[in-house]
């Protein structure tokens, strides 16, 4: 955890300004995390104050850059995050039309859990 007052005056003012002007609540929350961390709060105290889990706070405190507000955006929301390929989806759709017993299974009905294996 960074030491108390790890932000210089200009960085702190920039974050305070961004906190007031940022429209996205999740980015404001992450800015607040840095300001509280700078005030000497622990990650656990920040999580309790904000009302979220330590698992939510910790990565942003470690990997976020208070000098780069773009680093406080959740990059996972951008782009296509499909894990299943088109080929897999087509195969799955074909299989669910089949009787599991005809494919050698002991059960007679597909469930999500059975298809996930």
mmCIF file of C-alpha atoms in Angstrom:
data_model
loop_
_atom_site.group_PDB
_atom_site.id
_atom_site.type_symbol
_atom_site.label_atom_id
_atom_site.label_comp_id
_atom_site.label_asym_id
_atom_site.label_seq_id
_atom_site.Cartn_x
_atom_site.Cartn_y
_atom_site.Cartn_z
ATOM 1 C CA UNK A 1 0.000 0.000 0.000
ATOM 2 C CA UNK A 2 1.394 3.437 -0.870
ATOM 3 C CA UNK A 3 2.336 5.743 1.948
ATOM 4 C CA UNK A 4 -0.033 8.447 3.096
ATOM 5 C CA UNK A 5 0.165 11.590 0.945
ATOM 6 C CA UNK A 6 1.712 9.770 -2.016
ATOM 7 C CA UNK A 7 -0.060 12.191 -4.372
ATOM 8 C CA UNK A 8 1.528 15.573 -4.931
ATOM 9 C CA UNK A 9 -0.681 18.660 -4.655
ATOM 10 C CA UNK A 10 -1.311 18.893 -8.408
ATOM 11 C CA UNK A 11 -2.253 15.201 -8.678
ATOM 12 C CA UNK A 12 -4.640 15.548 -5.748
ATOM 13 C CA UNK A 13 -6.289 18.653 -7.244
ATOM 14 C CA UNK A 14 -6.638 16.922 -10.620
ATOM 15 C CA UNK A 15 -8.323 13.924 -8.981
ATOM 16 C CA UNK A 16 -10.640 16.150 -6.926
ATOM 17 C CA UNK A 17 -11.618 18.031 -10.084
ATOM 18 C CA UNK A 18 -12.163 14.773 -11.978
ATOM 19 C CA UNK A 19 -14.277 13.452 -9.089
ATOM 20 C CA UNK A 20 -16.651 16.411 -9.518
ATOM 21 C CA UNK A 21 -16.733 16.331 -13.316
ATOM 22 C CA UNK A 22 -16.679 12.615 -14.173
ATOM 23 C CA UNK A 23 -20.055 11.361 -15.368
ATOM 24 C CA UNK A 24 -19.424 7.623 -14.945
ATOM 25 C CA UNK A 25 -20.127 6.493 -11.393
ATOM 26 C CA UNK A 26 -17.660 3.593 -11.520
ATOM 27 C CA UNK A 27 -14.788 5.908 -12.512
ATOM 28 C CA UNK A 28 -15.760 8.415 -9.781
ATOM 29 C CA UNK A 29 -15.666 5.546 -7.298
ATOM 30 C CA UNK A 30 -12.133 4.601 -8.398
ATOM 31 C CA UNK A 31 -10.977 8.207 -8.180
ATOM 32 C CA UNK A 32 -12.375 8.320 -4.649
ATOM 33 C CA UNK A 33 -10.391 5.167 -3.849
ATOM 34 C CA UNK A 34 -7.141 6.973 -4.675
ATOM 35 C CA UNK A 35 -8.095 10.051 -2.683
ATOM 36 C CA UNK A 36 -8.960 7.922 0.355
ATOM 37 C CA UNK A 37 -5.777 5.887 -0.071
ATOM 38 C CA UNK A 38 -3.840 9.147 -0.165
ATOM 39 C CA UNK A 39 -5.520 10.138 3.116
ATOM 40 C CA UNK A 40 -4.065 7.016 4.723
ATOM 41 C CA UNK A 41 -7.110 4.744 4.584
ATOM 42 C CA UNK A 42 -6.472 1.033 4.097
ATOM 43 C CA UNK A 43 -8.015 -0.849 1.206
ATOM 44 C CA UNK A 44 -10.341 -2.576 3.678
ATOM 45 C CA UNK A 45 -11.464 0.792 5.115
ATOM 46 C CA UNK A 46 -12.037 2.093 1.590
ATOM 47 C CA UNK A 47 -14.143 -0.967 0.722
ATOM 48 C CA UNK A 48 -16.268 -0.470 3.843
ATOM 49 C CA UNK A 49 -16.641 3.271 3.175
ATOM 50 C CA UNK A 50 -17.664 2.804 -0.458
ATOM 51 C CA UNK A 51 -19.775 -0.264 0.285
ATOM 52 C CA UNK A 52 -18.042 -2.793 -1.917
ATOM 53 C CA UNK A 53 -15.725 -5.757 -1.456
ATOM 54 C CA UNK A 54 -11.995 -5.678 -0.876
ATOM 55 C CA UNK A 55 -11.683 -7.658 -4.117
ATOM 56 C CA UNK A 56 -13.204 -4.690 -5.928
ATOM 57 C CA UNK A 57 -10.928 -2.104 -4.327
ATOM 58 C CA UNK A 58 -7.566 -3.894 -4.341
ATOM 59 C CA UNK A 59 -6.944 -4.195 -8.100
ATOM 60 C CA UNK A 60 -7.747 -0.546 -8.735
ATOM 61 C CA UNK A 61 -5.503 0.631 -5.900
ATOM 62 C CA UNK A 62 -2.637 -1.488 -7.203
ATOM 63 C CA UNK A 63 -2.999 -1.212 -10.976
ATOM 64 C CA UNK A 64 -4.811 2.080 -11.442
ATOM 65 C CA UNK A 65 -2.757 5.157 -12.257
ATOM 66 C CA UNK A 66 -3.928 8.370 -10.584
ATOM 67 C CA UNK A 67 -2.177 10.338 -13.348
ATOM 68 C CA UNK A 68 -4.039 8.502 -16.096
ATOM 69 C CA UNK A 69 -7.808 8.501 -15.645
ATOM 70 C CA UNK A 70 -8.169 6.133 -18.609
ATOM 71 C CA UNK A 71 -6.521 3.477 -16.431
ATOM 72 C CA UNK A 72 -9.574 3.714 -14.161
ATOM 73 C CA UNK A 73 -11.935 2.616 -16.925
ATOM 74 C CA UNK A 74 -12.949 -1.021 -17.053
ATOM 75 C CA UNK A 75 -11.406 -2.244 -20.286
ATOM 76 C CA UNK A 76 -13.271 -5.533 -20.020
ATOM 77 C CA UNK A 77 -16.446 -3.793 -21.151
ATOM 78 C CA UNK A 78 -14.925 -2.955 -24.532
ATOM 79 C CA UNK A 79 -14.972 -5.413 -27.387
ATOM 80 C CA UNK A 80 -16.380 -8.849 -27.906
ATOM 81 C CA UNK A 81 -15.751 -11.224 -25.025
ATOM 82 C CA UNK A 82 -17.402 -14.327 -26.395
ATOM 83 C CA UNK A 83 -15.622 -17.455 -25.301
ATOM 84 C CA UNK A 84 -17.598 -19.793 -27.506
ATOM 85 C CA UNK A 85 -16.672 -19.903 -31.172
ATOM 86 C CA UNK A 86 -19.291 -20.087 -33.879
ATOM 87 C CA UNK A 87 -18.207 -23.678 -34.542
ATOM 88 C CA UNK A 88 -18.743 -24.599 -30.864
ATOM 89 C CA UNK A 89 -22.167 -22.951 -30.762
ATOM 90 C CA UNK A 90 -23.274 -24.807 -33.913
ATOM 91 C CA UNK A 91 -22.069 -28.118 -32.462
ATOM 92 C CA UNK A 92 -23.880 -27.414 -29.193
ATOM 93 C CA UNK A 93 -27.118 -26.613 -31.019
ATOM 94 C CA UNK A 94 -26.797 -29.865 -32.955
ATOM 95 C CA UNK A 95 -26.151 -31.908 -29.798
ATOM 96 C CA UNK A 96 -29.110 -30.545 -27.819
ATOM 97 C CA UNK A 97 -31.422 -31.830 -30.555
ATOM 98 C CA UNK A 98 -30.068 -35.361 -30.016
ATOM 99 C CA UNK A 99 -31.261 -37.814 -27.370
ATOM 100 C CA UNK A 100 -28.409 -38.179 -24.834
ATOM 101 C CA UNK A 101 -29.049 -41.943 -24.589
ATOM 102 C CA UNK A 102 -28.483 -42.319 -28.342
ATOM 103 C CA UNK A 103 -25.075 -40.706 -27.827
ATOM 104 C CA UNK A 104 -24.157 -43.217 -25.109
ATOM 105 C CA UNK A 105 -25.117 -41.270 -21.987
ATOM 106 C CA UNK A 106 -27.129 -42.854 -19.163
ATOM 107 C CA UNK A 107 -29.355 -39.822 -18.675
ATOM 108 C CA UNK A 108 -32.256 -38.942 -20.931
ATOM 109 C CA UNK A 109 -32.311 -35.142 -20.724
ATOM 110 C CA UNK A 110 -29.729 -32.412 -21.324
ATOM 111 C CA UNK A 111 -29.195 -29.860 -18.561
ATOM 112 C CA UNK A 112 -26.952 -26.806 -18.519
ATOM 113 C CA UNK A 113 -24.616 -28.558 -16.081
ATOM 114 C CA UNK A 114 -24.336 -31.622 -18.322
ATOM 115 C CA UNK A 115 -23.699 -29.500 -21.407
ATOM 116 C CA UNK A 116 -21.024 -27.499 -19.602
ATOM 117 C CA UNK A 117 -18.827 -30.554 -19.069
#
